[in-house]
Short mmCIF file of C-alpha atoms and ligand atoms in Angstrom, two decimals:
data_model
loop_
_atom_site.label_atom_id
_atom_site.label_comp_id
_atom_site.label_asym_id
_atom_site.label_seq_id
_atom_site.Cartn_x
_atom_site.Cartn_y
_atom_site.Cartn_z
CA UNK M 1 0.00 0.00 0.00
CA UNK M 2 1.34 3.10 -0.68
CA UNK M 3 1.07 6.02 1.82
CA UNK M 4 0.33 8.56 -0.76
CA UNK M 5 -3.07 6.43 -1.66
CA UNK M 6 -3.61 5.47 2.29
CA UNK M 7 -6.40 6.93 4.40
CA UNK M 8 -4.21 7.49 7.11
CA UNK M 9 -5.36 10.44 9.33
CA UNK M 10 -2.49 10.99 11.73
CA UNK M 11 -2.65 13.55 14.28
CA UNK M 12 0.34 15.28 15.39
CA UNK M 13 -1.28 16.99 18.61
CA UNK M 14 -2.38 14.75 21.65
CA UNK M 15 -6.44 15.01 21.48
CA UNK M 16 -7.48 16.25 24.78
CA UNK M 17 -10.22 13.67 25.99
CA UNK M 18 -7.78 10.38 25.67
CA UNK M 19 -6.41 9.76 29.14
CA UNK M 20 -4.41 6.56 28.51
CA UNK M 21 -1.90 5.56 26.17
CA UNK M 22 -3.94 3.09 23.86
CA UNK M 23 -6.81 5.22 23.36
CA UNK M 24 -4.36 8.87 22.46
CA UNK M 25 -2.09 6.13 20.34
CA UNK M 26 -5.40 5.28 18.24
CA UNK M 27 -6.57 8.74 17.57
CA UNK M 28 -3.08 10.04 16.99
CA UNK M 29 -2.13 7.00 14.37
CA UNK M 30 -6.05 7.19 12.76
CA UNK M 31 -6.85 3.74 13.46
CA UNK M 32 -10.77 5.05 15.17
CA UNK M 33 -12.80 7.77 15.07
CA UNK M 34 -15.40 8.09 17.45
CA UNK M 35 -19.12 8.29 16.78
CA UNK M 36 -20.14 9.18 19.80
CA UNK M 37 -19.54 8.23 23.65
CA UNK M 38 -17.99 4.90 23.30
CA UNK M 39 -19.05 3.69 19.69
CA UNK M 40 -16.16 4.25 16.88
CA UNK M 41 -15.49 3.86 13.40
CA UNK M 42 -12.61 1.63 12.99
CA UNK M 43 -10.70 2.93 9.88
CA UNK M 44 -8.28 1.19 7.17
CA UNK M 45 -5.15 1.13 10.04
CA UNK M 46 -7.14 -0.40 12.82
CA UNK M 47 -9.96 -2.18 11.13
CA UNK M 48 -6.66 -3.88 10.22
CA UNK M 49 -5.29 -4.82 13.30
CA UNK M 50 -8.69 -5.84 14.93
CA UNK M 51 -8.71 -8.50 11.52
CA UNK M 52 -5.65 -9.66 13.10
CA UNK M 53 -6.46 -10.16 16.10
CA UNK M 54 -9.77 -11.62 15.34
CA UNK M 55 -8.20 -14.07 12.91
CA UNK M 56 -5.70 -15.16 16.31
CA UNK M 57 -8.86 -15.84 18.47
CA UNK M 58 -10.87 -17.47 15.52
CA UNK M 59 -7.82 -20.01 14.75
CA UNK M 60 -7.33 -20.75 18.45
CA UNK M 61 -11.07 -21.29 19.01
CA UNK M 62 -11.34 -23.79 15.66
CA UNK M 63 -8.59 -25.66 16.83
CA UNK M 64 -9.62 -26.37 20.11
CA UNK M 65 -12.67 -27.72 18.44
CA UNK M 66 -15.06 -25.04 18.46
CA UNK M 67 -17.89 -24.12 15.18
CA UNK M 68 -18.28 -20.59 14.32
CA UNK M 69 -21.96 -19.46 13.64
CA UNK M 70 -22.84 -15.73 13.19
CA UNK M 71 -25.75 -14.93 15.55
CA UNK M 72 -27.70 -11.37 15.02
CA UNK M 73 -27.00 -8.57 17.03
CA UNK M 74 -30.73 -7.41 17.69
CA UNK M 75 -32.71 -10.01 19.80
CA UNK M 76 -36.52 -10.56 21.14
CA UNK M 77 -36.93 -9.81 24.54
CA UNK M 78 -39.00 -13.47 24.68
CA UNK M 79 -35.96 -15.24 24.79
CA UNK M 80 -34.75 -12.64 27.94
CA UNK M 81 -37.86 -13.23 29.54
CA UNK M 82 -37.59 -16.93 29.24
CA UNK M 83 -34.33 -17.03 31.40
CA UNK M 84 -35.68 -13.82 33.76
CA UNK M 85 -32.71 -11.99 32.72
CA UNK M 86 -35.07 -8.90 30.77
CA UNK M 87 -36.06 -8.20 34.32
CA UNK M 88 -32.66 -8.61 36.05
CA UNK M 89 -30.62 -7.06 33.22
CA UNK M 90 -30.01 -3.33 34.30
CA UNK M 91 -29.32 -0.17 32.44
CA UNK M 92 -26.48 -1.37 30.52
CA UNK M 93 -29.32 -2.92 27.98
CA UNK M 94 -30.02 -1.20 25.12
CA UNK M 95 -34.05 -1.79 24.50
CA UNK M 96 -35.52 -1.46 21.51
CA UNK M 97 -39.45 -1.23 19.64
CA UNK M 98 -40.19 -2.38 16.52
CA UNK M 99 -42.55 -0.46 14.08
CA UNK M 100 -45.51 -3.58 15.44
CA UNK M 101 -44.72 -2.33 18.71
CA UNK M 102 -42.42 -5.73 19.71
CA UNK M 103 -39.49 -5.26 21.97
CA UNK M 104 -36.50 -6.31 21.24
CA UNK M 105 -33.11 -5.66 22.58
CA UNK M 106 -29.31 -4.84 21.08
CA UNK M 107 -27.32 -8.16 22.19
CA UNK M 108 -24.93 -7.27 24.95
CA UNK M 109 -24.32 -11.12 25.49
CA UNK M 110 -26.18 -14.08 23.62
CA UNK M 111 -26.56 -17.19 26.70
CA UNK M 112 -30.57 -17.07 25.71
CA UNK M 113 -30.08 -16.75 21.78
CA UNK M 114 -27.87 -19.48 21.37
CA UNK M 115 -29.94 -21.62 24.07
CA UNK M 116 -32.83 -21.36 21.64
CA UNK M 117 -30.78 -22.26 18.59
CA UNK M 118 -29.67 -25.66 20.32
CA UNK M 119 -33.03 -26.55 22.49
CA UNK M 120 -34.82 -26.50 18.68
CA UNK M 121 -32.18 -29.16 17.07
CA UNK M 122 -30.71 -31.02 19.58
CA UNK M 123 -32.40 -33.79 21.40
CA UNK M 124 -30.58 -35.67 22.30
CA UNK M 125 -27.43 -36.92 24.30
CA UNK M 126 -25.67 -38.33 21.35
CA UNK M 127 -25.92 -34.78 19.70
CA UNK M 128 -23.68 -33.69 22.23
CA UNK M 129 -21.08 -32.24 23.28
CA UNK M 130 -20.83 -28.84 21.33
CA UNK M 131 -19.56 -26.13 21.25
CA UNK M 132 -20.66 -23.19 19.32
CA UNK M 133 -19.24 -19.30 19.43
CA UNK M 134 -19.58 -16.50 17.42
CA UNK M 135 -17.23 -13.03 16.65
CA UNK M 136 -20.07 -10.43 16.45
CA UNK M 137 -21.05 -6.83 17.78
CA UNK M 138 -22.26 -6.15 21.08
CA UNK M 139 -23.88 -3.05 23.12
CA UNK M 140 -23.90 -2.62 26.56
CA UNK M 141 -24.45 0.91 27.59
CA UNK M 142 -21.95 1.57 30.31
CA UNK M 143 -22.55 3.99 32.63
CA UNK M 144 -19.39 5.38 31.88
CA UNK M 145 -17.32 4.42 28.24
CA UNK M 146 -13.54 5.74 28.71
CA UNK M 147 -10.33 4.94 27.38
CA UNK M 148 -11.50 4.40 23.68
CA UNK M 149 -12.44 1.02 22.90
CA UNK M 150 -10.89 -0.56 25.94
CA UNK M 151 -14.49 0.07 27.52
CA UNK M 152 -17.11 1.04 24.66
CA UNK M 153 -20.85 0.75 24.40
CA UNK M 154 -20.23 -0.93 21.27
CA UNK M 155 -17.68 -3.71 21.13
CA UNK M 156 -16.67 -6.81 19.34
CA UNK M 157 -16.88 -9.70 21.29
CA UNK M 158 -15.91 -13.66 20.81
CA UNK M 159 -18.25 -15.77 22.49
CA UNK M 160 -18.82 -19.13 22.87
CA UNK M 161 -21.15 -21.38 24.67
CA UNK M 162 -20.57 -25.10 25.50
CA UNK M 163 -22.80 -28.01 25.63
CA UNK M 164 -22.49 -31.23 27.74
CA UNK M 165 -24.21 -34.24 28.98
CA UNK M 166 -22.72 -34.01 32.18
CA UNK M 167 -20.67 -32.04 34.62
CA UNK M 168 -17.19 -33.97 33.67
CA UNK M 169 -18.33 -33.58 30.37
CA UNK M 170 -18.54 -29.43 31.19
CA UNK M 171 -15.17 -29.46 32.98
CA UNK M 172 -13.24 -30.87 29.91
CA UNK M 173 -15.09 -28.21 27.64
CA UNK M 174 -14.38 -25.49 30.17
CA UNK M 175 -10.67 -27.09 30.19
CA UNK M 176 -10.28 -26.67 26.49
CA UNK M 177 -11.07 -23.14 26.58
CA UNK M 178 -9.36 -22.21 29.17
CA UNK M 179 -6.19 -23.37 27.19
CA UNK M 180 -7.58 -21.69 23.77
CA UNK M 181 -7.03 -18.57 25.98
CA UNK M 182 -3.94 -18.85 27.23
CA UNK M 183 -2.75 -19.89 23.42
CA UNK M 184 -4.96 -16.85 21.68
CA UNK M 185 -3.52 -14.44 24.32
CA UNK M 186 0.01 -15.75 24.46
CA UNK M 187 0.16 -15.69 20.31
CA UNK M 188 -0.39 -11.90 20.43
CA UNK M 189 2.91 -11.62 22.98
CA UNK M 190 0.42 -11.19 25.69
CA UNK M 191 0.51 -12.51 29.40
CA UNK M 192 -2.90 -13.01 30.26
CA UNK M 193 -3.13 -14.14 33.43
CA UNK M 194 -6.25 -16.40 34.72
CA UNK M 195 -7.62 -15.09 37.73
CA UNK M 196 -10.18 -16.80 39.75
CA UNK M 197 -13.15 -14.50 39.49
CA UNK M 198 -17.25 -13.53 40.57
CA UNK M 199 -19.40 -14.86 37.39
CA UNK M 200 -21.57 -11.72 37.92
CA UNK M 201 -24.93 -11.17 35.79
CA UNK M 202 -23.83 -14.32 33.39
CA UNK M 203 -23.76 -16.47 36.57
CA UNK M 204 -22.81 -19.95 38.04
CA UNK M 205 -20.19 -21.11 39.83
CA UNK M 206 -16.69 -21.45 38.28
CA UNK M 207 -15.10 -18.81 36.55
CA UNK M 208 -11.73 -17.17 35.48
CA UNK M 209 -11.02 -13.51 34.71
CA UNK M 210 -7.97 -13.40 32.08
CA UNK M 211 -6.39 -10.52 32.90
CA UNK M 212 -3.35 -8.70 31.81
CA UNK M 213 -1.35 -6.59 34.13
CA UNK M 214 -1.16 -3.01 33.24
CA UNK M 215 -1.29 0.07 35.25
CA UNK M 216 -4.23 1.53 33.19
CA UNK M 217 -6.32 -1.72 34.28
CA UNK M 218 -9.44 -1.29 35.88
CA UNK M 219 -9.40 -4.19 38.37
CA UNK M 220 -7.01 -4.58 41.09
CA UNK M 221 -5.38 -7.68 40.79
CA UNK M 222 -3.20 -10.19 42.89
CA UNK M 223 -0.90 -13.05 41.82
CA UNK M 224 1.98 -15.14 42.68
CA UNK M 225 5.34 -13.24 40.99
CA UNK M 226 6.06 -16.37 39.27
CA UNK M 227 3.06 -15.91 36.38
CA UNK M 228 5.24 -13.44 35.35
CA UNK M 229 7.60 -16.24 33.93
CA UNK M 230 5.14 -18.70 32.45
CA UNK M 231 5.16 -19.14 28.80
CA UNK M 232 2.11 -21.54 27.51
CA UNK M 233 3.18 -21.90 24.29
CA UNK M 234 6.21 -24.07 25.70
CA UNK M 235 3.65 -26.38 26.54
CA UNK M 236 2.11 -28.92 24.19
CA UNK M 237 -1.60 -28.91 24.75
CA UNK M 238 -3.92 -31.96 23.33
CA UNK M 239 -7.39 -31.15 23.42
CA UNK M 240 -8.13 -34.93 22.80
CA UNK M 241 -6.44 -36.20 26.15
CA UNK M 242 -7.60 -35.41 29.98
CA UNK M 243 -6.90 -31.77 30.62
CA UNK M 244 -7.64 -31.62 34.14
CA UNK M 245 -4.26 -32.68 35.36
CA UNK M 246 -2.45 -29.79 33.20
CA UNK M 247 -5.47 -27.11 34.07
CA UNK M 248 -4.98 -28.14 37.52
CA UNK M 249 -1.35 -27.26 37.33
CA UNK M 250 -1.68 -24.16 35.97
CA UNK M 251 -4.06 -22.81 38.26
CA UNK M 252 -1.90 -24.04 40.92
CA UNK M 253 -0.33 -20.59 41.09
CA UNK M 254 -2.17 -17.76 43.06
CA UNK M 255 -3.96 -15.44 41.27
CA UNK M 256 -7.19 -13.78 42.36
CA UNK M 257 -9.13 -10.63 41.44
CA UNK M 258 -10.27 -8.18 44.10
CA UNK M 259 -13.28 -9.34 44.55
CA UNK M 260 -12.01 -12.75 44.81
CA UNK M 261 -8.77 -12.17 47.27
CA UNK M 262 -8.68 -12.52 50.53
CA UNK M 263 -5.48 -11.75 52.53
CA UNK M 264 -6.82 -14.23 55.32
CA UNK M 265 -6.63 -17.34 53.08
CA UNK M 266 -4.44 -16.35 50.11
CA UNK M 267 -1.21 -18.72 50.38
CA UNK M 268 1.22 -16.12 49.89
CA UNK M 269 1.59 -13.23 52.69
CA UNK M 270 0.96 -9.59 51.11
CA UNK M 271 5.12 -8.94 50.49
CA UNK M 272 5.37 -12.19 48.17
CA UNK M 273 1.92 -10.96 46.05
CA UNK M 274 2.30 -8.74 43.31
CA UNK M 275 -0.33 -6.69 43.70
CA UNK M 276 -1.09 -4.59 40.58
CA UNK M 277 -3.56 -3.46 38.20
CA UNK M 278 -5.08 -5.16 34.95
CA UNK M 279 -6.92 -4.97 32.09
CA UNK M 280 -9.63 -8.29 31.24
CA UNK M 281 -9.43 -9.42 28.54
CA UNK M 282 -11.51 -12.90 28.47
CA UNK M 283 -13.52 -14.90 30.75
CA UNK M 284 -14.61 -17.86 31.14
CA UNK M 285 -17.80 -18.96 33.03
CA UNK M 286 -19.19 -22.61 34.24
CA UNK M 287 -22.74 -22.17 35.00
CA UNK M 288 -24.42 -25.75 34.42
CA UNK M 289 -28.39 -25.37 33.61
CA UNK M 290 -28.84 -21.99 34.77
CA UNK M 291 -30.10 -20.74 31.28
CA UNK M 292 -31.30 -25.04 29.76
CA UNK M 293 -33.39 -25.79 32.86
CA UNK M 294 -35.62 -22.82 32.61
CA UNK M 295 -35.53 -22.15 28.75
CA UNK M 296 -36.03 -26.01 28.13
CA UNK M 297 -32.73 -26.96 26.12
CA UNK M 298 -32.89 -30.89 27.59
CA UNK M 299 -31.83 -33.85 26.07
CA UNK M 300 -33.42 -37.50 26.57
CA UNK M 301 -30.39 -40.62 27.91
CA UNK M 302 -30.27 -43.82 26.56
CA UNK M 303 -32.87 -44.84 29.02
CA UNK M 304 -35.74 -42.13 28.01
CA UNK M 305 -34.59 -40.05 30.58
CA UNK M 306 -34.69 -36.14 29.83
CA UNK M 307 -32.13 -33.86 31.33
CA UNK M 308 -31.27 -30.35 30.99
CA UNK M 309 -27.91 -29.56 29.30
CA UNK M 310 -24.60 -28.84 31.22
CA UNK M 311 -23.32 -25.06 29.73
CA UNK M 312 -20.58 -22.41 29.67
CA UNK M 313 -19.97 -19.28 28.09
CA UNK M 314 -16.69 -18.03 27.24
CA UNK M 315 -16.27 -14.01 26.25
CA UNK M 316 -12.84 -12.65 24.32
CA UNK M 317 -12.94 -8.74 24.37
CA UNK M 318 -12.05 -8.65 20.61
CA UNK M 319 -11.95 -4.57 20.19
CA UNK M 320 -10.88 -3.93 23.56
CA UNK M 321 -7.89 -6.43 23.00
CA UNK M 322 -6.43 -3.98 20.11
CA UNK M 323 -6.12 -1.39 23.23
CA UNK M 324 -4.76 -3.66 25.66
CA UNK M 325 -2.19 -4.52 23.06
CA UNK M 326 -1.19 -1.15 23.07
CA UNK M 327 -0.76 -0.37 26.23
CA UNK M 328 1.91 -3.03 26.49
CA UNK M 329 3.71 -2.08 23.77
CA UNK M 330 4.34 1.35 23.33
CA UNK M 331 6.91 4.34 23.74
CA UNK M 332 6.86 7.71 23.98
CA UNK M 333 7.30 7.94 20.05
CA UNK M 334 3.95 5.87 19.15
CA UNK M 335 3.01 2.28 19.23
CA UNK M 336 5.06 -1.09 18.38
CA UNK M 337 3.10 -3.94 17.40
CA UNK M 338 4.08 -7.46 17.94
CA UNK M 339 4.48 -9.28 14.54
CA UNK M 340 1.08 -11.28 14.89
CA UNK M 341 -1.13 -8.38 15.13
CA UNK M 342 0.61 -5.65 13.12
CA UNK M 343 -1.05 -4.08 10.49
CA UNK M 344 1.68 -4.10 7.87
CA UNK M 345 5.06 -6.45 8.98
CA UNK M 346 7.56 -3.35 6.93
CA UNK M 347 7.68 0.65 6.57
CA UNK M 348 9.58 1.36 3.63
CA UNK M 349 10.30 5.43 3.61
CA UNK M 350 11.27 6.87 0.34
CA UNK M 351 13.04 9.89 1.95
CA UNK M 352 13.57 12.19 -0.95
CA UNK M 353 11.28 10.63 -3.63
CA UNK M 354 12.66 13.88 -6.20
CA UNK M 355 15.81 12.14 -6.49
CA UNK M 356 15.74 9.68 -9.22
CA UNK M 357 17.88 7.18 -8.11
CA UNK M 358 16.27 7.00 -4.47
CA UNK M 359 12.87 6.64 -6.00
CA UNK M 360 14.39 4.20 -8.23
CA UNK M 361 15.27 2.22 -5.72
CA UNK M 362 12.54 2.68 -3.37
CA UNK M 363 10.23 1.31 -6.08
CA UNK M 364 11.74 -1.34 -7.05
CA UNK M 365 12.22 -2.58 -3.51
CA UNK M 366 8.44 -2.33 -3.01
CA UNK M 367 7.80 -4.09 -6.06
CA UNK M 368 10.37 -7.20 -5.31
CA UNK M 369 8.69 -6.99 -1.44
CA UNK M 370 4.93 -7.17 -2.72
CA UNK M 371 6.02 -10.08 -5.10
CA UNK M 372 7.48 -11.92 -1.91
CA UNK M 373 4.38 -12.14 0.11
CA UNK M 374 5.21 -9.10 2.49
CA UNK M 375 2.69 -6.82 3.67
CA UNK M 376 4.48 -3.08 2.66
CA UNK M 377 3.12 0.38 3.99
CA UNK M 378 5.32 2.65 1.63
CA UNK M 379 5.67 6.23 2.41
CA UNK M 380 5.83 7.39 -1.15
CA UNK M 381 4.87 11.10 -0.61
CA UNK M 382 6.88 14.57 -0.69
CA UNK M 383 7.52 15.11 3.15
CA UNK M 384 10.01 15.99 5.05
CA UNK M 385 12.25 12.89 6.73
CA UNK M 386 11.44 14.13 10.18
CA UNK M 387 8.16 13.87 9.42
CA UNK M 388 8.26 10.44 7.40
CA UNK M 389 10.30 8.70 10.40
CA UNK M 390 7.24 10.13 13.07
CA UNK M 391 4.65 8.93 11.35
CA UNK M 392 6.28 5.54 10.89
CA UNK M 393 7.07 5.47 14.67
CA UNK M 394 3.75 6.46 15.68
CA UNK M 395 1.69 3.79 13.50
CA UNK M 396 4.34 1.38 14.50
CA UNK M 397 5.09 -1.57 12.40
CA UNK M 398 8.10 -3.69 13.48
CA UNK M 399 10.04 -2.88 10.88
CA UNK M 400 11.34 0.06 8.56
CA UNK M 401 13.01 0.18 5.64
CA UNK M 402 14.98 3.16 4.47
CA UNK M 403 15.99 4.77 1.46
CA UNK M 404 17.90 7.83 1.63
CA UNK M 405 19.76 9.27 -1.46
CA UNK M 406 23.38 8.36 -0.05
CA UNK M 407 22.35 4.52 0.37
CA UNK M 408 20.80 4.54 -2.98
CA UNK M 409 23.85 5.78 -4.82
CA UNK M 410 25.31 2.45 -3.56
CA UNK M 411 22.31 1.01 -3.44
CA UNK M 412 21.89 -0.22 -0.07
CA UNK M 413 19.12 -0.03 2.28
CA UNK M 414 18.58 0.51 5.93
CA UNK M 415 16.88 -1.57 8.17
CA UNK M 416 15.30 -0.29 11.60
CA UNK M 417 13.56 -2.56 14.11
CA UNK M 418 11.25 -0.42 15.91
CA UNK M 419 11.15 -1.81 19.14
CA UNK M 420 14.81 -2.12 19.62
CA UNK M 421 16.10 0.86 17.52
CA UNK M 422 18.61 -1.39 16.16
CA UNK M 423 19.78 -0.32 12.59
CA UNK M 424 21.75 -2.37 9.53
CA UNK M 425 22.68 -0.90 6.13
CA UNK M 426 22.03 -3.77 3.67
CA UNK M 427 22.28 -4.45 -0.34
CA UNK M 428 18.91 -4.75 -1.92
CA UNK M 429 19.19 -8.23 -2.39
CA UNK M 430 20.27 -8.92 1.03
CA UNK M 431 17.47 -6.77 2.42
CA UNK M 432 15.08 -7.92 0.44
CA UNK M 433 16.79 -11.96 1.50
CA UNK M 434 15.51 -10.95 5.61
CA UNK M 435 12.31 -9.14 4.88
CA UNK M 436 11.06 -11.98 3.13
CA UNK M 437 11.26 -14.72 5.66
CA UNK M 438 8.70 -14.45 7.39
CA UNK M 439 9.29 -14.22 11.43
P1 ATP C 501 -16.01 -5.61 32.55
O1 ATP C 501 -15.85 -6.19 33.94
O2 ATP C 501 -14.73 -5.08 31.99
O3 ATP C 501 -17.15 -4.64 32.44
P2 ATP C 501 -17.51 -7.90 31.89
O4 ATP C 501 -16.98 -8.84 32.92
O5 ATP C 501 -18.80 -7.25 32.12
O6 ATP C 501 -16.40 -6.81 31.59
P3 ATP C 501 -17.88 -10.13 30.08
O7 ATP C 501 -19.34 -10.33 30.13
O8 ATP C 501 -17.01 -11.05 30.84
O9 ATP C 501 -17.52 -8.61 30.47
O10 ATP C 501 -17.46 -10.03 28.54
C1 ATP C 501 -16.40 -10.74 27.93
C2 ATP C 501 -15.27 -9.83 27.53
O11 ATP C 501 -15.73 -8.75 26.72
C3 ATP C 501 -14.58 -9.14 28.69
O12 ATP C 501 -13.62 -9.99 29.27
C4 ATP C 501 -13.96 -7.92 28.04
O13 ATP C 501 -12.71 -8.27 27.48
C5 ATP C 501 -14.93 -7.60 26.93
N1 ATP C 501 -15.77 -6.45 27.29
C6 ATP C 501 -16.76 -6.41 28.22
N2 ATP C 501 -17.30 -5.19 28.29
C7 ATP C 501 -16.64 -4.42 27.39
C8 ATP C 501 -16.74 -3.06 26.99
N3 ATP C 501 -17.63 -2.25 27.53
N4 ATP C 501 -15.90 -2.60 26.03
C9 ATP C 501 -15.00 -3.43 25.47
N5 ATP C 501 -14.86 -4.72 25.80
C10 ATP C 501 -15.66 -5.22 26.75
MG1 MG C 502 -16.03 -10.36 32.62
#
């Protein structure tokens, strides 16, 4: 893509109404506009990352064995009324009237939607297990939206719901995505760490708050120090076999949220906690037949027996994971994406595009890169270097690729990885040799 062509609406001025890094980063690089309080546009730059990112979740969900399904956003209050949740549902639901005077509701969860989808097909215990999820728009209409889209009205959401015939049968589902997690989190460099947690308006009885530790989080978190040096993807996890003994040791580590801790029984004494703040990113909820028993999603046993269906729900905070992202990775010059997420893997910066030879170059550099697979951002237009190298820090892909007019009359390159500053003056071919395999 070249620059010159991009819609890339950078902002050189901090906007005034971002308090935290994430949210100023995404206005300043022209990744969101907002609509209004809490409800954005995403434009080309982030609607690219938040692909990523969704893609991440979506492979790590498939493999663990779950089917995606699109659900709708805009639901009958029936199905609400079924599981008494249009009653106990507060303010955060946005209600709605048809033109026939029917109410319906803007999905800020979907336990009742997909509970009618699987009470009308599946009967019975042979159908099951299943699990079904879905990457789709949500509204809840918080009583007060702040940092950007870490906490919007409207947000993108991955959730899934699981289906069992039995409580062991529950466990290993809950098992499998509470490793999907760790995986989806852990591919985007992230340390989500799974904190036992209150299952709130969803409900039930076992839950897990993944959380990563930041000091713009909202919840006040504590752990054992030595989360800080786990690394799941060193870990070969088989869905197929008997999870329990591998969840077991990886909850074996403290980690609670505040509502959850308790200095009088946590095993570590307060100087041995870290005690910090974080930013949740998932959770994960057990809540057997809370929403089957009274919306009638049963199944009938071998023997005729019917029996109401063992569930869980499992949430990914899809949009607000593109801010948490940020917030770990960022310096005072603008954002640095890890490779999986980024929205381009190379800047190449033209820096005097008037000089023949450098545009020479330039171009044909882009062309050889675009040929090899790589995903280019090239700043093509008449601006000034200061300003070419600021906007490149600020949108932050992981690499750059320069082309000045003194490397270009010997017709080498320079290579800058943004997170480390680390620079190397290359030949074309040798440039082109490392930004083609692919990390
Ligand atoms: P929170 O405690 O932050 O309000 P929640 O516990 O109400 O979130 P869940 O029902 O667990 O949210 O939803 C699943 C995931 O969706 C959360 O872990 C979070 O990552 C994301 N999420 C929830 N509310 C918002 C929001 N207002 N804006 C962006 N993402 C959100
Ligand atoms: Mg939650």
């Amino acid at each position: 893509m070249r620059l010159s062509q991009y819609f890339l609406p950078v902002m050189r001025e901090n906007p005034s109404e971002a308090q935290v890094a994430s949210h100023r980063l995404m206005l300043r690089a022209g990744m969101i506009r907002q609509s209004s309080a809490g409800i954005y546009s995403w434009l080309p730059l982030g609607l690219r990352v938040l692909k990523r990112v969704e893609r991440i979740v979506r492979e790590e969900q498939d493999r663990a064995g779950a089917q995606e399904i699109l659900m709708p956003t805009i639901q009958p209050a029936e199905l609400w009324r079924e599981s008494g949740r249009w009653e106990d549902y507060g303010k955060e639901m946005l209600r709605i009237r048809d033109r026939h005077d029917r109410e319906m509701l803007y999905g800020p969860t979907n336990e009742e939607q997909v509970t009618e989808i699987v009470r009308a097909s599946i009967k019975s215990y042979r159908d099951l297990p299943k699990n079904l999820y879905h990457i789709q728009w949500k509204f809840r209409d918080e009583l007060r939206p702040r940092f950007g889209v870490m906490r919007g009205r409207e947000f993108l959401m991955k959730d899934a719901y699981s289906f069992d015939l039995d409580q062991k049968g529950a466990k290993h589902s809950y098992n499998k995505m509470f490793f999907a997690y760790l995986r989806t989190f852990a591919r985007m460099g992230l340390n989500a760490i799974p904190m036992r947690a209150e299952t709130g308006p969803i409900g039930g009885d076992l839950s897990h708050e993944f959380i990563v530790l930041s000091e713009t989080g909202e919840s006040e978190v504590f752990c054992d120090p030595l989360w800080l040096e786990t690394d799941i993807l060193s870990s070969e996890v088989d869905y197929a076999s008997d999870l329990e003994p591998l969840f077991r040791q990886w909850t074996a580590l403290y980690a609670a949220t505040d509502e959850k801790h308790d200095p009088a029984t946590s095993p570590l004494p307060p100087d041995k906690l870290v005690t910090a703040r974080g930013i949740e990113v998932g959770q994960t909820f057990y809540f057997g037949t809370k929403y089957s028993r009274p919306m009638g999603a049963f199944v009938t046993l071998a023997d005729g027996e019917s029996i109401p269906i063992e569930m869980g729900s499992y949430g990914i905070g899809v949009s607000r994971l593109v801010g948490a992202l940020i917030e770990a990775n960022h310096d005072e010059d603008g954002i640095i994406w890890p490779q999986s997420v980024a929205p381009f893997a190379l800047g190449l910066i033209d820096l005097r595009p008037s000089d023949a030879r450098c545009r020479a170059l330039a171009e044909d550099l882009y062309g050889k890169l675009l040929a090899a697979g790589v995903e280019v951002l090239y700043d093509d237009r008449e601006e000034s270097p200061g300003a070419k190298f600021a906007t490149m820090d600020l949108i932050g892909l992981p690499r750059q690729a320069i082309v000045g007019p003194r490397g270009a009359a010997a017709e080498r390159v320079e290579l800058k990885d943004r997170r480390t500053g680390a620079r190397s003056e290359l030949s074309l071919e040798a440039a082109i040799g490392q930004l083609a395999l692919r990390p």
